[in-house]
mmCIF file with all atom_site columns, C-alpha atoms and ligand atoms in Angstrom:
data_model
loop_
_atom_site.group_PDB
_atom_site.id
_atom_site.type_symbol
_atom_site.label_atom_id
_atom_site.label_alt_id
_atom_site.label_comp_id
_atom_site.label_asym_id
_atom_site.label_entity_id
_atom_site.label_seq_id
_atom_site.pdbx_PDB_ins_code
_atom_site.Cartn_x
_atom_site.Cartn_y
_atom_site.Cartn_z
_atom_site.occupancy
_atom_site.B_iso_or_equiv
_atom_site.pdbx_formal_charge
_atom_site.auth_seq_id
_atom_site.auth_comp_id
_atom_site.auth_asym_id
_atom_site.auth_atom_id
_atom_site.pdbx_PDB_model_num
ATOM   1   C CA . GLY A 1 1   ? -8.258  8.482   -9.744  1.00 0.00 ? 125 GLY A CA 1
ATOM   2   C CA . ASN A 1 2   ? -6.956  12.264  -9.580  1.00 0.00 ? 126 ASN A CA 1
ATOM   3   C CA . PRO A 1 3   ? -8.801  13.562  -5.943  1.00 0.00 ? 127 PRO A CA 1
ATOM   4   C CA . MET A 1 4   ? -9.102  17.215  -7.618  1.00 0.00 ? 128 MET A CA 1
ATOM   5   C CA . PHE A 1 5   ? -13.064 16.649  -5.942  1.00 0.00 ? 129 PHE A CA 1
ATOM   6   C CA . LEU A 1 6   ? -11.076 17.725  -3.036  1.00 0.00 ? 130 LEU A CA 1
ATOM   7   C CA . GLU A 1 7   ? -10.149 20.263  -4.044  1.00 0.00 ? 131 GLU A CA 1
ATOM   8   C CA . PRO A 1 8   ? -13.018 22.980  -3.380  1.00 0.00 ? 132 PRO A CA 1
ATOM   9   C CA . PHE A 1 9   ? -12.865 21.376  0.311   1.00 0.00 ? 133 PHE A CA 1
ATOM   10  C CA . TRP A 1 10  ? -9.057  22.988  0.451   1.00 0.00 ? 134 TRP A CA 1
ATOM   11  C CA . LYS A 1 11  ? -10.377 26.164  -0.909  1.00 0.00 ? 135 LYS A CA 1
ATOM   12  C CA . GLN A 1 12  ? -13.028 27.074  1.679   1.00 0.00 ? 136 GLN A CA 1
ATOM   13  C CA . ASN A 1 13  ? -10.564 26.066  4.095   1.00 0.00 ? 137 ASN A CA 1
ATOM   14  C CA . ALA A 1 14  ? -7.697  27.667  3.062   1.00 0.00 ? 138 ALA A CA 1
ATOM   15  C CA . GLY A 1 15  ? -7.070  30.264  5.892   1.00 0.00 ? 139 GLY A CA 1
ATOM   16  C CA . SER A 1 16  ? -7.406  27.442  8.741   1.00 0.00 ? 140 SER A CA 1
ATOM   17  C CA . SER A 1 17  ? -5.657  25.162  6.778   1.00 0.00 ? 141 SER A CA 1
ATOM   18  C CA . GLY A 1 18  ? -2.137  26.967  5.513   1.00 0.00 ? 142 GLY A CA 1
ATOM   19  C CA . VAL A 1 19  ? 1.197   26.162  7.126   1.00 0.00 ? 143 VAL A CA 1
ATOM   20  C CA . MET A 1 20  ? 4.218   27.878  6.906   1.00 0.00 ? 144 MET A CA 1
ATOM   21  C CA . VAL A 1 21  ? 7.187   26.109  7.045   1.00 0.00 ? 145 VAL A CA 1
ATOM   22  C CA . ALA A 1 22  ? 10.357  28.291  8.009   1.00 0.00 ? 146 ALA A CA 1
ATOM   23  C CA . GLY A 1 23  ? 13.510  27.962  5.732   1.00 0.00 ? 147 GLY A CA 1
ATOM   24  C CA . TRP A 1 24  ? 15.692  25.777  8.388   1.00 0.00 ? 148 TRP A CA 1
ATOM   25  C CA . HIS A 1 25  ? 13.312  22.711  8.803   1.00 0.00 ? 149 HIS A CA 1
ATOM   26  C CA . ARG A 1 26  ? 14.197  19.195  8.791   1.00 0.00 ? 150 ARG A CA 1
ATOM   27  C CA . MET A 1 27  ? 17.348  19.945  6.471   1.00 0.00 ? 151 MET A CA 1
ATOM   28  C CA . GLY A 1 28  ? 19.131  16.758  7.348   1.00 0.00 ? 152 GLY A CA 1
ATOM   29  C CA . TYR A 1 29  ? 19.014  13.037  5.559   1.00 0.00 ? 153 TYR A CA 1
ATOM   30  C CA . GLU A 1 30  ? 17.862  11.764  8.947   1.00 0.00 ? 154 GLU A CA 1
ATOM   31  C CA . PHE A 1 31  ? 16.682  12.132  12.813  1.00 0.00 ? 155 PHE A CA 1
ATOM   32  C CA . GLU A 1 32  ? 18.992  12.156  15.674  1.00 0.00 ? 156 GLU A CA 1
ATOM   33  C CA . ASP A 1 33  ? 18.580  8.759   16.240  1.00 0.00 ? 157 ASP A CA 1
ATOM   34  C CA . GLY A 1 34  ? 18.453  7.623   12.686  1.00 0.00 ? 158 GLY A CA 1
ATOM   35  C CA . SER A 1 35  ? 15.179  7.652   11.575  1.00 0.00 ? 159 SER A CA 1
ATOM   36  C CA . LEU A 1 36  ? 14.161  8.858   8.305   1.00 0.00 ? 160 LEU A CA 1
ATOM   37  C CA . ILE A 1 37  ? 10.307  9.792   9.764   1.00 0.00 ? 161 ILE A CA 1
ATOM   38  C CA . SER A 1 38  ? 9.623   12.245  12.394  1.00 0.00 ? 162 SER A CA 1
ATOM   39  C CA . LYS A 1 39  ? 8.189   10.660  15.663  1.00 0.00 ? 163 LYS A CA 1
ATOM   40  C CA . GLN A 1 40  ? 5.381   13.433  15.621  1.00 0.00 ? 164 GLN A CA 1
ATOM   41  C CA . LEU A 1 41  ? 4.830   12.462  11.586  1.00 0.00 ? 165 LEU A CA 1
ATOM   42  C CA . LYS A 1 42  ? 4.424   8.868   13.215  1.00 0.00 ? 166 LYS A CA 1
ATOM   43  C CA . SER A 1 43  ? 2.715   9.796   16.018  1.00 0.00 ? 167 SER A CA 1
ATOM   44  C CA . VAL A 1 44  ? -0.013  11.828  14.320  1.00 0.00 ? 168 VAL A CA 1
ATOM   45  C CA . ILE A 1 45  ? -0.528  8.879   11.545  1.00 0.00 ? 169 ILE A CA 1
ATOM   46  C CA . HIS A 1 46  ? -1.574  6.581   14.472  1.00 0.00 ? 170 HIS A CA 1
ATOM   47  C CA . LYS A 1 47  ? -3.640  8.802   16.138  1.00 0.00 ? 171 LYS A CA 1
ATOM   48  C CA . LEU A 1 48  ? -5.805  8.930   12.765  1.00 0.00 ? 172 LEU A CA 1
ATOM   49  C CA . HIS A 1 49  ? -6.248  5.376   12.310  1.00 0.00 ? 173 HIS A CA 1
ATOM   50  C CA . ASP A 1 50  ? -7.072  5.271   15.176  1.00 0.00 ? 174 ASP A CA 1
ATOM   51  C CA . THR A 1 51  ? -9.614  8.078   15.957  1.00 0.00 ? 175 THR A CA 1
ATOM   52  C CA . VAL A 1 52  ? -11.437 7.070   11.912  1.00 0.00 ? 176 VAL A CA 1
ATOM   53  C CA . GLY A 1 53  ? -10.900 3.110   13.208  1.00 0.00 ? 177 GLY A CA 1
ATOM   54  C CA . ASN A 1 54  ? -9.853  2.136   9.720   1.00 0.00 ? 178 ASN A CA 1
ATOM   55  C CA . ALA A 1 55  ? -6.408  0.411   10.801  1.00 0.00 ? 179 ALA A CA 1
ATOM   56  C CA . ASN A 1 56  ? -5.063  -1.120  13.661  1.00 0.00 ? 180 ASN A CA 1
ATOM   57  C CA . THR A 1 57  ? -1.641  0.503   14.136  1.00 0.00 ? 181 THR A CA 1
ATOM   58  C CA . SER A 1 58  ? -0.369  -0.413  17.217  1.00 0.00 ? 182 SER A CA 1
ATOM   59  C CA . ASN A 1 59  ? 3.079   -2.475  17.233  1.00 0.00 ? 183 ASN A CA 1
ATOM   60  C CA . LYS A 1 60  ? 3.390   -2.148  13.258  1.00 0.00 ? 184 LYS A CA 1
ATOM   61  C CA . TYR A 1 61  ? 5.928   -0.238  11.953  1.00 0.00 ? 185 TYR A CA 1
ATOM   62  C CA . ILE A 1 62  ? 5.689   2.791   9.718   1.00 0.00 ? 186 ILE A CA 1
ATOM   63  C CA . LEU A 1 63  ? 7.444   3.348   6.583   1.00 0.00 ? 187 LEU A CA 1
ATOM   64  C CA . PHE A 1 64  ? 6.732   6.153   4.337   1.00 0.00 ? 188 PHE A CA 1
ATOM   65  C CA . GLY A 1 65  ? 7.424   6.111   0.006   1.00 0.00 ? 189 GLY A CA 1
ATOM   66  C CA . ALA A 1 66  ? 7.106   8.757   -3.322  1.00 0.00 ? 190 ALA A CA 1
ATOM   67  C CA . GLY A 1 67  ? 2.896   7.966   -3.001  1.00 0.00 ? 191 GLY A CA 1
ATOM   68  C CA . SER A 1 68  ? 1.943   4.604   -2.665  1.00 0.00 ? 192 SER A CA 1
ATOM   69  C CA . THR A 1 69  ? 3.234   3.741   -5.534  1.00 0.00 ? 193 THR A CA 1
ATOM   70  C CA . GLN A 1 70  ? 6.484   3.730   -5.304  1.00 0.00 ? 194 GLN A CA 1
ATOM   71  C CA . LEU A 1 71  ? 5.476   1.591   -2.009  1.00 0.00 ? 195 LEU A CA 1
ATOM   72  C CA . LEU A 1 72  ? 3.580   -0.928  -4.123  1.00 0.00 ? 196 LEU A CA 1
ATOM   73  C CA . ASN A 1 73  ? 6.966   -2.030  -5.277  1.00 0.00 ? 197 ASN A CA 1
ATOM   74  C CA . ALA A 1 74  ? 8.858   -1.721  -2.317  1.00 0.00 ? 198 ALA A CA 1
ATOM   75  C CA . ALA A 1 75  ? 6.848   -4.448  -0.845  1.00 0.00 ? 199 ALA A CA 1
ATOM   76  C CA . VAL A 1 76  ? 7.183   -6.764  -3.210  1.00 0.00 ? 200 VAL A CA 1
ATOM   77  C CA . TYR A 1 77  ? 10.756  -6.862  -3.482  1.00 0.00 ? 201 TYR A CA 1
ATOM   78  C CA . ALA A 1 78  ? 10.828  -7.272  0.143   1.00 0.00 ? 202 ALA A CA 1
ATOM   79  C CA . LEU A 1 79  ? 8.015   -9.902  -0.157  1.00 0.00 ? 203 LEU A CA 1
ATOM   80  C CA . SER A 1 80  ? 9.584   -11.601 -3.073  1.00 0.00 ? 204 SER A CA 1
ATOM   81  C CA . HIS A 1 81  ? 11.554  -15.161 -2.135  1.00 0.00 ? 205 HIS A CA 1
ATOM   82  C CA . HIS A 1 82  ? 13.901  -16.408 -4.913  1.00 0.00 ? 206 HIS A CA 1
ATOM   83  C CA . THR A 1 83  ? 16.646  -18.863 -5.152  1.00 0.00 ? 207 THR A CA 1
ATOM   84  C CA . PRO A 1 84  ? 18.860  -19.755 -7.873  1.00 0.00 ? 208 PRO A CA 1
ATOM   85  C CA . TYR A 1 85  ? 16.346  -23.051 -7.749  1.00 0.00 ? 209 TYR A CA 1
ATOM   86  C CA . SER A 1 86  ? 12.858  -21.832 -7.695  1.00 0.00 ? 210 SER A CA 1
ATOM   87  C CA . SER A 1 87  ? 11.393  -19.899 -10.203 1.00 0.00 ? 211 SER A CA 1
ATOM   88  C CA . PRO A 1 88  ? 10.633  -15.926 -9.669  1.00 0.00 ? 212 PRO A CA 1
ATOM   89  C CA . THR A 1 89  ? 7.623   -15.513 -7.334  1.00 0.00 ? 213 THR A CA 1
ATOM   90  C CA . LYS A 1 90  ? 4.084   -14.948 -8.451  1.00 0.00 ? 214 LYS A CA 1
ATOM   91  C CA . VAL A 1 91  ? 2.573   -11.400 -8.383  1.00 0.00 ? 215 VAL A CA 1
ATOM   92  C CA . VAL A 1 92  ? -1.183  -11.253 -9.062  1.00 0.00 ? 216 VAL A CA 1
ATOM   93  C CA . ALA A 1 93  ? -4.395  -10.018 -8.301  1.00 0.00 ? 217 ALA A CA 1
ATOM   94  C CA . SER A 1 94  ? -8.091  -10.108 -8.757  1.00 0.00 ? 218 SER A CA 1
ATOM   95  C CA . ALA A 1 95  ? -9.798  -8.632  -12.070 1.00 0.00 ? 219 ALA A CA 1
ATOM   96  C CA . PRO A 1 96  ? -10.387 -5.857  -12.413 1.00 0.00 ? 220 PRO A CA 1
ATOM   97  C CA . TYR A 1 97  ? -7.200  -4.211  -10.731 1.00 0.00 ? 221 TYR A CA 1
ATOM   98  C CA . TYR A 1 98  ? -5.718  -1.166  -10.458 1.00 0.00 ? 222 TYR A CA 1
ATOM   99  C CA . PRO A 1 99  ? -3.289  -1.346  -13.520 1.00 0.00 ? 223 PRO A CA 1
ATOM   100 C CA . VAL A 1 100 ? -0.614  -0.058  -12.012 1.00 0.00 ? 224 VAL A CA 1
ATOM   101 C CA . TYR A 1 101 ? -0.132  -3.064  -10.071 1.00 0.00 ? 225 TYR A CA 1
ATOM   102 C CA . LYS A 1 102 ? 1.253   -4.830  -13.608 1.00 0.00 ? 226 LYS A CA 1
ATOM   103 C CA . SER A 1 103 ? 2.770   -2.062  -15.273 1.00 0.00 ? 227 SER A CA 1
ATOM   104 C CA . GLN A 1 104 ? 5.204   -1.231  -12.775 1.00 0.00 ? 228 GLN A CA 1
ATOM   105 C CA . THR A 1 105 ? 5.973   -4.693  -11.195 1.00 0.00 ? 229 THR A CA 1
ATOM   106 C CA . GLU A 1 106 ? 7.098   -5.491  -15.561 1.00 0.00 ? 230 GLU A CA 1
ATOM   107 C CA . LEU A 1 107 ? 8.844   -2.214  -15.820 1.00 0.00 ? 231 LEU A CA 1
ATOM   108 C CA . LEU A 1 108 ? 10.891  -2.913  -12.424 1.00 0.00 ? 232 LEU A CA 1
ATOM   109 C CA . ASP A 1 109 ? 11.476  -5.915  -13.900 1.00 0.00 ? 233 ASP A CA 1
ATOM   110 C CA . SER A 1 110 ? 13.548  -8.747  -11.535 1.00 0.00 ? 234 SER A CA 1
ATOM   111 C CA . LYS A 1 111 ? 14.303  -12.224 -11.043 1.00 0.00 ? 235 LYS A CA 1
ATOM   112 C CA . LYS A 1 112 ? 12.750  -12.334 -7.877  1.00 0.00 ? 236 LYS A CA 1
ATOM   113 C CA . TYR A 1 113 ? 9.337   -11.754 -8.948  1.00 0.00 ? 237 TYR A CA 1
ATOM   114 C CA . LYS A 1 114 ? 7.004   -11.217 -12.348 1.00 0.00 ? 238 LYS A CA 1
ATOM   115 C CA . PHE A 1 115 ? 3.936   -10.209 -12.459 1.00 0.00 ? 239 PHE A CA 1
ATOM   116 C CA . SER A 1 116 ? 1.484   -13.441 -13.274 1.00 0.00 ? 240 SER A CA 1
ATOM   117 C CA . GLY A 1 117 ? -2.230  -12.039 -13.796 1.00 0.00 ? 241 GLY A CA 1
ATOM   118 C CA . ASP A 1 118 ? -5.477  -12.524 -12.557 1.00 0.00 ? 242 ASP A CA 1
ATOM   119 C CA . THR A 1 119 ? -5.555  -14.097 -9.118  1.00 0.00 ? 243 THR A CA 1
ATOM   120 C CA . SER A 1 120 ? -8.386  -16.373 -10.157 1.00 0.00 ? 244 SER A CA 1
ATOM   121 C CA . SER A 1 121 ? -6.529  -18.249 -12.347 1.00 0.00 ? 245 SER A CA 1
ATOM   122 C CA . TRP A 1 122 ? -3.993  -19.344 -9.322  1.00 0.00 ? 246 TRP A CA 1
ATOM   123 C CA . LYS A 1 123 ? -6.551  -19.947 -6.492  1.00 0.00 ? 247 LYS A CA 1
ATOM   124 C CA . ASN A 1 124 ? -5.723  -23.492 -6.932  1.00 0.00 ? 248 ASN A CA 1
ATOM   125 C CA . LYS A 1 125 ? -2.737  -23.886 -6.694  1.00 0.00 ? 249 LYS A CA 1
ATOM   126 C CA . THR A 1 126 ? -1.619  -22.309 -3.974  1.00 0.00 ? 250 THR A CA 1
ATOM   127 C CA . ARG A 1 127 ? -2.937  -25.410 -2.023  1.00 0.00 ? 251 ARG A CA 1
ATOM   128 C CA . SER A 1 128 ? -1.614  -27.802 -3.382  1.00 0.00 ? 252 SER A CA 1
ATOM   129 C CA . THR A 1 129 ? 1.521   -28.932 -1.217  1.00 0.00 ? 253 THR A CA 1
ATOM   130 C CA . SER A 1 130 ? 4.193   -30.397 -4.649  1.00 0.00 ? 254 SER A CA 1
ATOM   131 C CA . THR A 1 131 ? 4.213   -26.350 -5.546  1.00 0.00 ? 255 THR A CA 1
ATOM   132 C CA . SER A 1 132 ? 7.455   -24.027 -4.474  1.00 0.00 ? 256 SER A CA 1
ATOM   133 C CA . THR A 1 133 ? 6.074   -20.819 -6.307  1.00 0.00 ? 257 THR A CA 1
ATOM   134 C CA . ASP A 1 134 ? 5.652   -18.272 -3.587  1.00 0.00 ? 258 ASP A CA 1
ATOM   135 C CA . PHE A 1 135 ? 2.813   -15.973 -4.420  1.00 0.00 ? 259 PHE A CA 1
ATOM   136 C CA . ILE A 1 136 ? 2.489   -12.074 -3.281  1.00 0.00 ? 260 ILE A CA 1
ATOM   137 C CA . GLU A 1 137 ? -1.422  -10.896 -3.456  1.00 0.00 ? 261 GLU A CA 1
ATOM   138 C CA . PHE A 1 138 ? -2.309  -7.190  -4.066  1.00 0.00 ? 262 PHE A CA 1
ATOM   139 C CA . VAL A 1 139 ? -5.791  -7.047  -2.057  1.00 0.00 ? 263 VAL A CA 1
ATOM   140 C CA . THR A 1 140 ? -7.552  -4.092  -3.304  1.00 0.00 ? 264 THR A CA 1
ATOM   141 C CA . CYS A 1 141 ? -10.018 -2.638  -0.528  1.00 0.00 ? 265 CYS A CA 1
ATOM   142 C CA . PRO A 1 142 ? -12.135 -0.945  -1.594  1.00 0.00 ? 266 PRO A CA 1
ATOM   143 C CA . ASN A 1 143 ? -10.673 -1.918  -4.947  1.00 0.00 ? 267 ASN A CA 1
ATOM   144 C CA . ASN A 1 144 ? -9.697  0.477   -7.868  1.00 0.00 ? 268 ASN A CA 1
ATOM   145 C CA . PRO A 1 145 ? -11.700 0.435   -10.427 1.00 0.00 ? 269 PRO A CA 1
ATOM   146 C CA . ASP A 1 146 ? -15.152 -1.326  -9.195  1.00 0.00 ? 270 ASP A CA 1
ATOM   147 C CA . GLY A 1 147 ? -15.572 -0.698  -5.493  1.00 0.00 ? 271 GLY A CA 1
ATOM   148 C CA . HIS A 1 148 ? -15.654 -4.017  -3.911  1.00 0.00 ? 272 HIS A CA 1
ATOM   149 C CA . LEU A 1 149 ? -14.687 -5.071  -0.309  1.00 0.00 ? 273 LEU A CA 1
ATOM   150 C CA . ASN A 1 150 ? -11.913 -7.103  -1.924  1.00 0.00 ? 274 ASN A CA 1
ATOM   151 C CA . LYS A 1 151 ? -10.618 -10.242 0.281   1.00 0.00 ? 275 LYS A CA 1
ATOM   152 C CA . ALA A 1 152 ? -7.767  -12.210 0.220   1.00 0.00 ? 276 ALA A CA 1
ATOM   153 C CA . VAL A 1 153 ? -7.787  -14.856 -2.551  1.00 0.00 ? 277 VAL A CA 1
ATOM   154 C CA . LEU A 1 154 ? -4.798  -17.082 -2.117  1.00 0.00 ? 278 LEU A CA 1
ATOM   155 C CA . GLN A 1 155 ? -4.178  -18.429 0.948   1.00 0.00 ? 279 GLN A CA 1
ATOM   156 C CA . GLY A 1 156 ? -1.448  -20.782 2.012   1.00 0.00 ? 280 GLY A CA 1
ATOM   157 C CA . LYS A 1 157 ? 1.681   -20.853 3.236   1.00 0.00 ? 281 LYS A CA 1
ATOM   158 C CA . PHE A 1 158 ? 3.031   -19.760 -0.414  1.00 0.00 ? 282 PHE A CA 1
ATOM   159 C CA . ALA A 1 159 ? 0.870   -16.556 -0.406  1.00 0.00 ? 283 ALA A CA 1
ATOM   160 C CA . ARG A 1 160 ? 1.431   -13.133 1.076   1.00 0.00 ? 284 ARG A CA 1
ATOM   161 C CA . HIS A 1 161 ? -0.735  -10.188 0.954   1.00 0.00 ? 285 HIS A CA 1
ATOM   162 C CA . VAL A 1 162 ? -0.132  -6.485  0.038   1.00 0.00 ? 286 VAL A CA 1
ATOM   163 C CA . TYR A 1 163 ? -2.991  -4.554  1.536   1.00 0.00 ? 287 TYR A CA 1
ATOM   164 C CA . ASP A 1 164 ? -3.136  -1.693  -0.472  1.00 0.00 ? 288 ASP A CA 1
ATOM   165 C CA . LEU A 1 165 ? -6.007  0.258   1.532   1.00 0.00 ? 289 LEU A CA 1
ATOM   166 C CA . ALA A 1 166 ? -5.751  3.574   -0.546  1.00 0.00 ? 290 ALA A CA 1
ATOM   167 C CA . TYR A 1 167 ? -9.714  4.371   -0.312  1.00 0.00 ? 291 TYR A CA 1
ATOM   168 C CA . TYR A 1 168 ? -10.095 2.716   2.713   1.00 0.00 ? 292 TYR A CA 1
ATOM   169 C CA . TRP A 1 169 ? -11.516 6.104   4.577   1.00 0.00 ? 293 TRP A CA 1
ATOM   170 C CA . PRO A 1 170 ? -14.724 7.241   5.546   1.00 0.00 ? 294 PRO A CA 1
ATOM   171 C CA . HIS A 1 171 ? -14.929 9.617   2.718   1.00 0.00 ? 295 HIS A CA 1
ATOM   172 C CA . TYR A 1 172 ? -14.995 6.763   0.001   1.00 0.00 ? 296 TYR A CA 1
ATOM   173 C CA . THR A 1 173 ? -16.430 3.871   1.506   1.00 0.00 ? 297 THR A CA 1
ATOM   174 C CA . ALA A 1 174 ? -18.370 2.280   4.687   1.00 0.00 ? 298 ALA A CA 1
ATOM   175 C CA . ILE A 1 175 ? -15.527 1.441   7.373   1.00 0.00 ? 299 ILE A CA 1
ATOM   176 C CA . PRO A 1 176 ? -17.219 -2.127  9.000   1.00 0.00 ? 300 PRO A CA 1
ATOM   177 C CA . SER A 1 177 ? -14.192 -2.764  11.093  1.00 0.00 ? 301 SER A CA 1
ATOM   178 C CA . PRO A 1 178 ? -10.593 -2.083  11.467  1.00 0.00 ? 302 PRO A CA 1
ATOM   179 C CA . MET A 1 179 ? -7.923  -3.284  8.785   1.00 0.00 ? 303 MET A CA 1
ATOM   180 C CA . ASP A 1 180 ? -5.530  -5.228  11.246  1.00 0.00 ? 304 ASP A CA 1
ATOM   181 C CA . GLU A 1 181 ? -2.981  -6.823  8.409   1.00 0.00 ? 305 GLU A CA 1
ATOM   182 C CA . ASP A 1 182 ? 0.906   -7.296  8.587   1.00 0.00 ? 306 ASP A CA 1
ATOM   183 C CA . LEU A 1 183 ? 1.475   -5.037  4.990   1.00 0.00 ? 307 LEU A CA 1
ATOM   184 C CA . MET A 1 184 ? -1.264  -1.801  4.416   1.00 0.00 ? 308 MET A CA 1
ATOM   185 C CA . LEU A 1 185 ? -0.637  0.755   2.798   1.00 0.00 ? 309 LEU A CA 1
ATOM   186 C CA . PHE A 1 186 ? -2.161  3.766   2.619   1.00 0.00 ? 310 PHE A CA 1
ATOM   187 C CA . THR A 1 187 ? -1.932  7.278   0.885   1.00 0.00 ? 311 THR A CA 1
ATOM   188 C CA . LEU A 1 188 ? -2.551  10.625  1.477   1.00 0.00 ? 312 LEU A CA 1
ATOM   189 C CA . SER A 1 189 ? -3.464  11.087  -2.155  1.00 0.00 ? 313 SER A CA 1
ATOM   190 C CA . LYS A 1 190 ? -6.520  9.804   -1.456  1.00 0.00 ? 314 LYS A CA 1
ATOM   191 C CA . LEU A 1 191 ? -6.550  10.567  2.129   1.00 0.00 ? 315 LEU A CA 1
ATOM   192 C CA . THR A 1 192 ? -6.452  14.412  1.883   1.00 0.00 ? 316 THR A CA 1
ATOM   193 C CA . GLY A 1 193 ? -6.519  14.869  -2.236  1.00 0.00 ? 317 GLY A CA 1
ATOM   194 C CA . HIS A 1 194 ? -2.624  15.743  -2.224  1.00 0.00 ? 318 HIS A CA 1
ATOM   195 C CA . ALA A 1 195 ? -1.366  13.289  -4.789  1.00 0.00 ? 319 ALA A CA 1
ATOM   196 C CA . GLY A 1 196 ? 1.570   15.860  -5.995  1.00 0.00 ? 320 GLY A CA 1
ATOM   197 C CA . SER A 1 197 ? 2.968   15.728  -2.367  1.00 0.00 ? 321 SER A CA 1
ATOM   198 C CA . ARG A 1 198 ? 3.425   12.205  -3.019  1.00 0.00 ? 322 ARG A CA 1
ATOM   199 C CA . PHE A 1 199 ? 3.409   10.970  0.302   1.00 0.00 ? 323 PHE A CA 1
ATOM   200 C CA . GLY A 1 200 ? 2.077   6.549   0.894   1.00 0.00 ? 324 GLY A CA 1
HETATM 201 C C1 . PLP B 2 .   ? -5.786  1.247   -5.970  1.00 0.00 ? 560 PLP B C1 1
HETATM 202 C C2 . PLP B 2 .   ? -4.199  2.534   -5.629  1.00 0.00 ? 560 PLP B C2 1
HETATM 203 N N1 . PLP B 2 .   ? -3.454  2.053   -5.070  1.00 0.00 ? 560 PLP B N1 1
HETATM 204 C C3 . PLP B 2 .   ? -2.485  2.956   -5.137  1.00 0.00 ? 560 PLP B C3 1
HETATM 205 C C4 . PLP B 2 .   ? -2.663  4.357   -5.709  1.00 0.00 ? 560 PLP B C4 1
HETATM 206 C C5 . PLP B 2 .   ? -1.241  5.439   -6.178  1.00 0.00 ? 560 PLP B C5 1
HETATM 207 O O1 . PLP B 2 .   ? -1.892  6.358   -5.470  1.00 0.00 ? 560 PLP B O1 1
HETATM 208 P P1 . PLP B 2 .   ? -0.311  6.669   -4.899  1.00 0.00 ? 560 PLP B P1 1
HETATM 209 O O2 . PLP B 2 .   ? -0.569  8.837   -5.267  1.00 0.00 ? 560 PLP B O2 1
HETATM 210 O O3 . PLP B 2 .   ? -0.001  7.186   -3.716  1.00 0.00 ? 560 PLP B O3 1
HETATM 211 O O4 . PLP B 2 .   ? 0.767   6.325   -5.489  1.00 0.00 ? 560 PLP B O4 1
HETATM 212 C C6 . PLP B 2 .   ? -3.755  4.717   -6.229  1.00 0.00 ? 560 PLP B C6 1
HETATM 213 C C7 . PLP B 2 .   ? -3.967  5.663   -7.340  1.00 0.00 ? 560 PLP B C7 1
HETATM 214 O O5 . PLP B 2 .   ? -4.887  5.948   -8.199  1.00 0.00 ? 560 PLP B O5 1
HETATM 215 C C8 . PLP B 2 .   ? -4.546  3.979   -6.084  1.00 0.00 ? 560 PLP B C8 1
HETATM 216 O O6 . PLP B 2 .   ? -6.011  3.819   -7.301  1.00 0.00 ? 560 PLP B O6 1
#
């Protein structure tokens, strides 16, 4: 996962890739319209996905976090549904899965959600109308660690999906068609290899 294989590229292109940032740049917490992300950055992100053809971002909101790691949990928090009468939302992923899904969900322990292991063990349970348990499934495409182009396993009204598309770029995989999911995560760590800059 450490993207150091991209370092020689940036060294070879050091002159043309350098950026000078003025000392007064971007000092406030927010922009004049209250937004936390600049209009230029948003439009560059839309343009990038349009050019590459890996995601349909039209009519979608762009949110950012300190790497996609922070957004993985933001997504779980936002999609989990818990009332005093329901059990915590089950968070699942298809084995073999990126271990941070489990470790982070357990670390940021909550009454709203609970990491519940491999997706396949719950496959038939979401189809049953008698269950009122909600599921959040991480769909990793291509998958870390095996590179498979995973698809969602759980279906039905109790299942929600977080598409982790960290590696859905042409320098890692063929791109058969643009993804067009409700919630898609990308990260600078894998796109350009700037993992230390923490931008998801
Ligand atoms: C599948 C997958 N998702 C997310 C991440 C986290 O990336 P970030 O540096 O954006 O937090 C990684 C990092 O290895 C990853 O392999």
